[in-house]
PDB file of N, CA and C in Angstrom:
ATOM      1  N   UNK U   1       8.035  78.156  38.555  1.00 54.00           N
ATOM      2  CA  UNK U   1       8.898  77.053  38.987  1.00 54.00           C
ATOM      3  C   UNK U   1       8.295  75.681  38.646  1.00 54.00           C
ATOM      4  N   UNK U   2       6.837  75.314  38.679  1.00 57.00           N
ATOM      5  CA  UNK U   2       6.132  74.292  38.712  1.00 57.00           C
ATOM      6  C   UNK U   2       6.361  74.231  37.004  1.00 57.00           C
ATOM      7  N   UNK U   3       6.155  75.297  36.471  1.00 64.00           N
ATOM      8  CA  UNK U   3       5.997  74.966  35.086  1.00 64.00           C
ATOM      9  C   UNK U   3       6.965  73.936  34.401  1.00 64.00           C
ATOM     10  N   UNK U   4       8.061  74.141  34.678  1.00 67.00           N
ATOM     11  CA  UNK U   4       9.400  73.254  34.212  1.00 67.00           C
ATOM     12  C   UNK U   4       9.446  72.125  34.459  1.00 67.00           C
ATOM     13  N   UNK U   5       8.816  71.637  35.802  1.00 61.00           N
ATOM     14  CA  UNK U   5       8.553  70.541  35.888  1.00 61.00           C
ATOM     15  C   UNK U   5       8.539  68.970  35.178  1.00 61.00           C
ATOM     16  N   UNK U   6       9.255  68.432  35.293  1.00 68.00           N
ATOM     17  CA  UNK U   6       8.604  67.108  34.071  1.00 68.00           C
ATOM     18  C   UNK U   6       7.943  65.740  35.254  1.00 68.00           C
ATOM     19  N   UNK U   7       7.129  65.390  34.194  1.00 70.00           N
ATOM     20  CA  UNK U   7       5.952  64.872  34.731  1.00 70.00           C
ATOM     21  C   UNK U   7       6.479  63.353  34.587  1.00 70.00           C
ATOM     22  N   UNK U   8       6.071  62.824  35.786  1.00 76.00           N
ATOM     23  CA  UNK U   8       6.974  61.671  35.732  1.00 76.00           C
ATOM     24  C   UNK U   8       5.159  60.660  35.527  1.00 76.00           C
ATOM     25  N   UNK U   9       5.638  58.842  35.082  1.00 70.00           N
ATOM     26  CA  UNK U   9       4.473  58.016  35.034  1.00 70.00           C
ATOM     27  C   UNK U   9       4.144  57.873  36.609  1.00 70.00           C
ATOM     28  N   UNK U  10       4.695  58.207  37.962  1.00 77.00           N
ATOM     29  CA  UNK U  10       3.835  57.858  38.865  1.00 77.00           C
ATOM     30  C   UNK U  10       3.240  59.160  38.924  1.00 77.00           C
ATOM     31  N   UNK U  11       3.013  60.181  38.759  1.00 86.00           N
ATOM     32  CA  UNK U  11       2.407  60.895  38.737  1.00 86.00           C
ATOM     33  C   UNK U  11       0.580  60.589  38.872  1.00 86.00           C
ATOM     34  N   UNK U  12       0.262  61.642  39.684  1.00 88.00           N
ATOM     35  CA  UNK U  12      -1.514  61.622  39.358  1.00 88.00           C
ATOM     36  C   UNK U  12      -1.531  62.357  37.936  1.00 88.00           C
ATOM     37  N   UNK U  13      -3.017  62.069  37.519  1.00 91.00           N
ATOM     38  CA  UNK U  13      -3.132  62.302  35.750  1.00 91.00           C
ATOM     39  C   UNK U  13      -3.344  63.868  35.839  1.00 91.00           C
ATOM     40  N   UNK U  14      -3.108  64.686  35.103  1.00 91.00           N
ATOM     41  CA  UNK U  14      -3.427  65.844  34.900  1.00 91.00           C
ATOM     42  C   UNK U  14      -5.075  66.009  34.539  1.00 91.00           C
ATOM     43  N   UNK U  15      -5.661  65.591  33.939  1.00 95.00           N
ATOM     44  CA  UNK U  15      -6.838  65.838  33.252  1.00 95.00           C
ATOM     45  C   UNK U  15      -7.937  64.373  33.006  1.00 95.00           C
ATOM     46  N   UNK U  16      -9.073  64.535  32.633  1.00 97.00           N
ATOM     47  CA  UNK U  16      -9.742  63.134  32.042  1.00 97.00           C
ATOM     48  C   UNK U  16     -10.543  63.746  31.285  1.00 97.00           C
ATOM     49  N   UNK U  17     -11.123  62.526  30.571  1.00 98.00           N
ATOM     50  CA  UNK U  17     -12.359  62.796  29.112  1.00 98.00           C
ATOM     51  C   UNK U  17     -13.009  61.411  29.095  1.00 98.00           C
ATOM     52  N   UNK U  18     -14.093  61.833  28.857  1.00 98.00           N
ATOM     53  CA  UNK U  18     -14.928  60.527  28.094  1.00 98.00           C
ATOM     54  C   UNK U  18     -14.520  59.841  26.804  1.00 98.00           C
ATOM     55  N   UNK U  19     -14.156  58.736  26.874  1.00 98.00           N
ATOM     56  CA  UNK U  19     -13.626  58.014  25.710  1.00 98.00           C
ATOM     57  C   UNK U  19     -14.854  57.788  24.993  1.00 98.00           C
ATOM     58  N   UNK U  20     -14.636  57.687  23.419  1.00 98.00           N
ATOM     59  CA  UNK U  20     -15.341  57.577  22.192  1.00 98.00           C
ATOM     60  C   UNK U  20     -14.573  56.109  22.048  1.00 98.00           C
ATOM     61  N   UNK U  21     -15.227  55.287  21.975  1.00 98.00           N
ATOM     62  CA  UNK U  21     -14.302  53.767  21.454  1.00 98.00           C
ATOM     63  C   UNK U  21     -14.396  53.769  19.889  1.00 98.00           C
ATOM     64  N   UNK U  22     -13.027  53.570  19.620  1.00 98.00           N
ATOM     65  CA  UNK U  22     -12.897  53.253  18.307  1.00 98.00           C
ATOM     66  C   UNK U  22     -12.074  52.785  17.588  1.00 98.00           C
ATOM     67  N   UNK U  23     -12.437  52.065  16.396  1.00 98.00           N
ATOM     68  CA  UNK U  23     -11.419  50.898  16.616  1.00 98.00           C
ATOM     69  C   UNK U  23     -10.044  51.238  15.546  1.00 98.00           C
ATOM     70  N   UNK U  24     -10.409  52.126  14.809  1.00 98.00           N
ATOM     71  CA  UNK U  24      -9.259  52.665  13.896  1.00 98.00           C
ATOM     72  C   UNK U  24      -8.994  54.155  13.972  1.00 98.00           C
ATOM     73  N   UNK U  25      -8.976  54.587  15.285  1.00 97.00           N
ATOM     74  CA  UNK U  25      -8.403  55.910  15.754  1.00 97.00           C
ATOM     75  C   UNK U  25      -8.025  55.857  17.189  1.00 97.00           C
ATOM     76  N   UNK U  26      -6.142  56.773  16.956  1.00 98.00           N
ATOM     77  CA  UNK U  26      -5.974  56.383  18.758  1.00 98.00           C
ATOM     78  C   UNK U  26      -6.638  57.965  19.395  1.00 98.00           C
ATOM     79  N   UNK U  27      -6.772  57.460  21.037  1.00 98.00           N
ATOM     80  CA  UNK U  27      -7.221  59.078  21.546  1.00 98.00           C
ATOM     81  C   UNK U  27      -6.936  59.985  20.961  1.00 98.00           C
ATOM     82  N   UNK U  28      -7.059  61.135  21.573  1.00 96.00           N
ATOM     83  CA  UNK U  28      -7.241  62.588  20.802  1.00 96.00           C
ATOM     84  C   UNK U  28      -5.879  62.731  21.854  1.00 96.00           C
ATOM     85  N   UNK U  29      -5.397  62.635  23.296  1.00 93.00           N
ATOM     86  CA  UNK U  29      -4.281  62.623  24.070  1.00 93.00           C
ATOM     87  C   UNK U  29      -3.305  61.840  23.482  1.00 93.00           C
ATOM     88  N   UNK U  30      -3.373  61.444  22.203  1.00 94.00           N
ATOM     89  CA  UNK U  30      -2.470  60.406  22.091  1.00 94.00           C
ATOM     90  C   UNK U  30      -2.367  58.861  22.937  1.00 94.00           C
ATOM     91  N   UNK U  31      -2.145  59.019  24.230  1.00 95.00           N
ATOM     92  CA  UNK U  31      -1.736  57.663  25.046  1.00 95.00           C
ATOM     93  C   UNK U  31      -2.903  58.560  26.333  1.00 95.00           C
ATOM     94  N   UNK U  32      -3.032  57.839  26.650  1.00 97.00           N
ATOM     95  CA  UNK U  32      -3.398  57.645  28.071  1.00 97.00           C
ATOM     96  C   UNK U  32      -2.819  57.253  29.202  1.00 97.00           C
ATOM     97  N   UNK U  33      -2.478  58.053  30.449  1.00 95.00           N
ATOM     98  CA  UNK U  33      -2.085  57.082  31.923  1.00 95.00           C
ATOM     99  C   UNK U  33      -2.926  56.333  32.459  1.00 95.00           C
ATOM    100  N   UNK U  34      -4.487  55.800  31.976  1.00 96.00           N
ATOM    101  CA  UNK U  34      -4.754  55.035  33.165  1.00 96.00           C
ATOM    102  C   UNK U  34      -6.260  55.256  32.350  1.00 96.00           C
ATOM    103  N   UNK U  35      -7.127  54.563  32.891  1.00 98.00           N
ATOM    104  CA  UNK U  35      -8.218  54.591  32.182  1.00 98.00           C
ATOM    105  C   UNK U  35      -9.562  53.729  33.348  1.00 98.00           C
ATOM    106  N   UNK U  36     -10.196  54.931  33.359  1.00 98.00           N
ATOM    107  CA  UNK U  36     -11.033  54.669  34.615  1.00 98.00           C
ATOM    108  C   UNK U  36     -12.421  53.857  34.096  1.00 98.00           C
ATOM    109  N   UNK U  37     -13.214  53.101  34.802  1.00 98.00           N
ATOM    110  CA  UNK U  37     -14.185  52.539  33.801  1.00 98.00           C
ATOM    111  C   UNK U  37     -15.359  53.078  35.063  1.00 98.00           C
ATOM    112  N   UNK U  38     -16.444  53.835  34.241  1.00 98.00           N
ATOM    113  CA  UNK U  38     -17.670  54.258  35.173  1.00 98.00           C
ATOM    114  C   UNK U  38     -18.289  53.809  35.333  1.00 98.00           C
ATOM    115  N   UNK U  39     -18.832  52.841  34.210  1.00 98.00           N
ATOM    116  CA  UNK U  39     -19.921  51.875  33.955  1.00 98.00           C
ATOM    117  C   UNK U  39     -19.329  50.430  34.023  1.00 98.00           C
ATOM    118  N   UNK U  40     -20.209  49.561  35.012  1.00 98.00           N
ATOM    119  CA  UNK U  40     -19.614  48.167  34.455  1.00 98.00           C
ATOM    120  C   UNK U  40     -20.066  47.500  33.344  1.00 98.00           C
ATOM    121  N   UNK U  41     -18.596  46.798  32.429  1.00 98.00           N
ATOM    122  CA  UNK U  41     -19.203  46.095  31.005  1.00 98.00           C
ATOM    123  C   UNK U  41     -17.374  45.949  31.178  1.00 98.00           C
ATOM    124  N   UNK U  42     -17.609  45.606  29.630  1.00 98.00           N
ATOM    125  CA  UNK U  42     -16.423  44.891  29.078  1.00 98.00           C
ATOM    126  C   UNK U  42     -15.441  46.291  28.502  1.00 98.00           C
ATOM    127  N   UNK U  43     -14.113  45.980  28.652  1.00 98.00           N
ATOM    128  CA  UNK U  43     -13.529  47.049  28.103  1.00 98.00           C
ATOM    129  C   UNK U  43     -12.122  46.316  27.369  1.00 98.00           C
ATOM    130  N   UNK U  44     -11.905  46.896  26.362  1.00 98.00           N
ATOM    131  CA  UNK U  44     -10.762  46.180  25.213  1.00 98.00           C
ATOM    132  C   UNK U  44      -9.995  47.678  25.057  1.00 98.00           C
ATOM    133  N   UNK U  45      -8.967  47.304  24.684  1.00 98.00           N
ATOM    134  CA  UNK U  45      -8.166  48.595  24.663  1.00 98.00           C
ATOM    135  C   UNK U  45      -6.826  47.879  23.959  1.00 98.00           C
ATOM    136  N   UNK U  46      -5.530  49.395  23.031  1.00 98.00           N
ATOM    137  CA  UNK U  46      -4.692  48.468  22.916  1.00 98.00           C
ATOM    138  C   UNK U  46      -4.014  49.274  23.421  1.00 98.00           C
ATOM    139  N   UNK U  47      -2.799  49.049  24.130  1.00 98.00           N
ATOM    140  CA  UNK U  47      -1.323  49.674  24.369  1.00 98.00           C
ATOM    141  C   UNK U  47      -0.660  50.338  23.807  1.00 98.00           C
ATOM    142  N   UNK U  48       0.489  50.945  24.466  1.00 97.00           N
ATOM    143  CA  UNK U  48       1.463  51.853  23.929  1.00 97.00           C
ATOM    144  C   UNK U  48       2.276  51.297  22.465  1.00 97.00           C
ATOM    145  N   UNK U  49       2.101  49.854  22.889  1.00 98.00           N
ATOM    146  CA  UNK U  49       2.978  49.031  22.302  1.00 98.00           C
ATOM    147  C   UNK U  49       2.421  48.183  21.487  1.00 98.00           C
ATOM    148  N   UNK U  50       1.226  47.925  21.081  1.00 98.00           N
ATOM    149  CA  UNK U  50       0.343  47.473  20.027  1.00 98.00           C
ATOM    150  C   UNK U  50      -0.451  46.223  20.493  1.00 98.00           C
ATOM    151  N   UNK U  51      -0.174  45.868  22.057  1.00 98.00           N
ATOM    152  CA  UNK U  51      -1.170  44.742  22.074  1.00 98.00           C
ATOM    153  C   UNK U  51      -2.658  45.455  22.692  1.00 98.00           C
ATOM    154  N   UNK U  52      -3.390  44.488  22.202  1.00 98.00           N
ATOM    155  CA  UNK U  52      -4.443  44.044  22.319  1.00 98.00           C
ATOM    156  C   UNK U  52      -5.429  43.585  23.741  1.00 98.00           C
ATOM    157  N   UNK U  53      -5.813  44.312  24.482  1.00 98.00           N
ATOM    158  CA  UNK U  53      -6.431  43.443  25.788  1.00 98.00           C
ATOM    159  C   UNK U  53      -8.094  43.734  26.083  1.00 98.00           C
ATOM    160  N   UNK U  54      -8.403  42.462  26.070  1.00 98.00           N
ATOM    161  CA  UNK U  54     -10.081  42.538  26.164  1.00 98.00           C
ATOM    162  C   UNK U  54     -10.224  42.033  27.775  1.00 98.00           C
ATOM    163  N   UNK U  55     -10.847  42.588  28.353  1.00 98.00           N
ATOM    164  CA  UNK U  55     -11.237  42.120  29.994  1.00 98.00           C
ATOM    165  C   UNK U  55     -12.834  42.344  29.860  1.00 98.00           C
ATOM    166  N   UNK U  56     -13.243  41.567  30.504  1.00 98.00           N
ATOM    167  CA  UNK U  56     -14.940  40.690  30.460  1.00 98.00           C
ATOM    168  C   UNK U  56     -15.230  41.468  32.097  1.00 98.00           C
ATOM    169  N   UNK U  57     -16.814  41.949  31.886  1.00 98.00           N
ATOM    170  CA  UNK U  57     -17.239  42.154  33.413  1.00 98.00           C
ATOM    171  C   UNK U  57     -16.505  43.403  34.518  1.00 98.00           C
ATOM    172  N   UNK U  58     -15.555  44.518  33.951  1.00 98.00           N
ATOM    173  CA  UNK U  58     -14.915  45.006  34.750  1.00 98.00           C
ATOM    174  C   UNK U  58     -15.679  45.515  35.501  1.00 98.00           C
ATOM    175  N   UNK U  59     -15.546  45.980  36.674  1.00 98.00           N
ATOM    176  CA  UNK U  59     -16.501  46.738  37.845  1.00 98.00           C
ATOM    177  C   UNK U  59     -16.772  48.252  37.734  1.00 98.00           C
ATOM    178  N   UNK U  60     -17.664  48.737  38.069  1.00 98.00           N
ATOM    179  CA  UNK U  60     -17.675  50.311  37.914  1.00 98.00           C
ATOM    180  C   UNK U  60     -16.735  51.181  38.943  1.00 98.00           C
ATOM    181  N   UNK U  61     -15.937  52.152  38.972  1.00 98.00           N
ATOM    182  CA  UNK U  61     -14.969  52.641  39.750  1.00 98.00           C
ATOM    183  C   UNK U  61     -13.786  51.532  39.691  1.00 98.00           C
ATOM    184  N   UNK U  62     -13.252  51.015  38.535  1.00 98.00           N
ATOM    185  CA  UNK U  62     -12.405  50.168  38.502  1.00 98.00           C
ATOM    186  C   UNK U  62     -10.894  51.198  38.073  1.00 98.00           C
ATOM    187  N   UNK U  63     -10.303  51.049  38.401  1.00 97.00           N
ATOM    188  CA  UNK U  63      -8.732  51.752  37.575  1.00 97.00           C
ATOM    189  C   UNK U  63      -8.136  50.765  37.058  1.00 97.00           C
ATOM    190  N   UNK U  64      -7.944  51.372  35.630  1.00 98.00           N
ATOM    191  CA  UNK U  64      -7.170  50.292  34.740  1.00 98.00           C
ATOM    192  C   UNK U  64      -5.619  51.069  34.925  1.00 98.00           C
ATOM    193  N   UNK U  65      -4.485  50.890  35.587  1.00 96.00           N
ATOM    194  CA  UNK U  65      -3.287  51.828  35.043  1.00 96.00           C
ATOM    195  C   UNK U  65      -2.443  50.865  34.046  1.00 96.00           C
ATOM    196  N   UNK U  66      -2.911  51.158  32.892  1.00 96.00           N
ATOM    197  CA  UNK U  66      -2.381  51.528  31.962  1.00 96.00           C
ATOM    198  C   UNK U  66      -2.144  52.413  30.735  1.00 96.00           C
ATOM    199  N   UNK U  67      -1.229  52.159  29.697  1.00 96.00           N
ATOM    200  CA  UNK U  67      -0.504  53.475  28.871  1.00 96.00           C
ATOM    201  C   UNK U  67      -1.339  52.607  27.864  1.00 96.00           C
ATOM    202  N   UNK U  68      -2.769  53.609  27.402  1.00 98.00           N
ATOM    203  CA  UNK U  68      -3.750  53.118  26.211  1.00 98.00           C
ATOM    204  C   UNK U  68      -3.228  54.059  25.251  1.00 98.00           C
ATOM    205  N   UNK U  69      -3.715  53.480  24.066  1.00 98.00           N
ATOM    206  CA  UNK U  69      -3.622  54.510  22.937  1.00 98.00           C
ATOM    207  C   UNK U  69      -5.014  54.345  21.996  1.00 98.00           C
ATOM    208  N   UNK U  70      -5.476  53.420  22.574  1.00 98.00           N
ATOM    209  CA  UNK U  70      -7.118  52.920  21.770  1.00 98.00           C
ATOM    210  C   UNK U  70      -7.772  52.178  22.811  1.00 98.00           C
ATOM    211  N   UNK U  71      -9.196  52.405  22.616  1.00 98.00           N
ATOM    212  CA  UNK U  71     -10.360  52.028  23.206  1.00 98.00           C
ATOM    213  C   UNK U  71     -11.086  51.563  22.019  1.00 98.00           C
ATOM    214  N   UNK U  72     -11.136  49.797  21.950  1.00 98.00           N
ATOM    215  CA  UNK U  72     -12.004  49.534  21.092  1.00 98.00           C
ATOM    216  C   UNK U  72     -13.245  49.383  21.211  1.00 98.00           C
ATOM    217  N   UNK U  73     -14.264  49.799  19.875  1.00 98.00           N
ATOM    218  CA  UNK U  73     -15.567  49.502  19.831  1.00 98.00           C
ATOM    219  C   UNK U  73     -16.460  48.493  20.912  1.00 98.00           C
ATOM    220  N   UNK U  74     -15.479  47.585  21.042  1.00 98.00           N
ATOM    221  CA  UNK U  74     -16.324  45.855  21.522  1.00 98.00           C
ATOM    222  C   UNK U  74     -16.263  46.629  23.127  1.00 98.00           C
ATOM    223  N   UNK U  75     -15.940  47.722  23.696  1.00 98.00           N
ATOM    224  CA  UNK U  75     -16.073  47.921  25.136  1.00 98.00           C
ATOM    225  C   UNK U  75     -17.130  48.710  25.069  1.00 98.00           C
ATOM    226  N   UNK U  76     -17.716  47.841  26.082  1.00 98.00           N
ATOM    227  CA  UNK U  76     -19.505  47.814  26.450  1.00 98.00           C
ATOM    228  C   UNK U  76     -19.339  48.799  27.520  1.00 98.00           C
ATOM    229  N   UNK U  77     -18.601  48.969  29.067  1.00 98.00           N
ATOM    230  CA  UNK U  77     -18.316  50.082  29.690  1.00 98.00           C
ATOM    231  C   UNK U  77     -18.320  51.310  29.516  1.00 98.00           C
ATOM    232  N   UNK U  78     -18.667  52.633  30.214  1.00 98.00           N
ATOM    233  CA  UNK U  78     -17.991  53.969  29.530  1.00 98.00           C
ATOM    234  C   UNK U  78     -17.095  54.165  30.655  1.00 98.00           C
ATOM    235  N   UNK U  79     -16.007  54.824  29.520  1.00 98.00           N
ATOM    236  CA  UNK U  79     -14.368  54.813  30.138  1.00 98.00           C
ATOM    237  C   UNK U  79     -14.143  56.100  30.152  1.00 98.00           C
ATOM    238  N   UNK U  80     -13.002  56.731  31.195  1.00 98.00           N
ATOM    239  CA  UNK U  80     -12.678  57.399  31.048  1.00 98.00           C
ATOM    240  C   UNK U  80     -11.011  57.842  30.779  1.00 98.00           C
ATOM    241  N   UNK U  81     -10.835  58.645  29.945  1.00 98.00           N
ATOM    242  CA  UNK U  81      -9.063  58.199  29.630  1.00 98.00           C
ATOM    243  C   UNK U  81      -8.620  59.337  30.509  1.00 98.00           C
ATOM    244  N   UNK U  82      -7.325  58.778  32.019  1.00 97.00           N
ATOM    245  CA  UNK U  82      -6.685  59.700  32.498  1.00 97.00           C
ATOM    246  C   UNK U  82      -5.619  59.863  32.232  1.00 97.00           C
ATOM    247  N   UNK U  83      -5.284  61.597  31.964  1.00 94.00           N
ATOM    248  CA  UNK U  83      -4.160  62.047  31.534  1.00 94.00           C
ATOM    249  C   UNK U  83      -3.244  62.291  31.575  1.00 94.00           C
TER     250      UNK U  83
END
């Protein structure tokens, strides 16, 4: 019954991974729901939709919810992409 299910965006994430930042490949999930940062540093990422966002200083145990599709190089943080 659960299987059929469709998974809506408020949903909790199914899964997470350690992000590889990089700047000319999107995740291996394709998009991401939300993107947790473990380490504090800087984290850049771009959207579903092609922008661009660099945030300076994020905190460790921070939740980013947003729909990533890249984690760039310049993020000093380690992230985690939730699924």
């Amino acid at each position: 019954p659960m299987s059929s299910r469709v998974t809506s965006l408020s949903d909790p994430a199914d899964d997470a991974y350690v992000v590889v930042p990089d700047d000319d490949v999107d995740l291996p999930s394709g998009t991401a729901r939300g993107l947790w940062v473990v380490t504090t540093g800087d984290v850049s990422f771009v959207t579903v939709h092609g922008t661009q966002v660099d945030l300076t200083g994020v905190a460790a145990n921070a939740h980013i919810p947003v729909r990533a599709r890249r984690v760039l190089e310049t993020t000093s943080a380690t992230i985690l992409a939730l699924v």
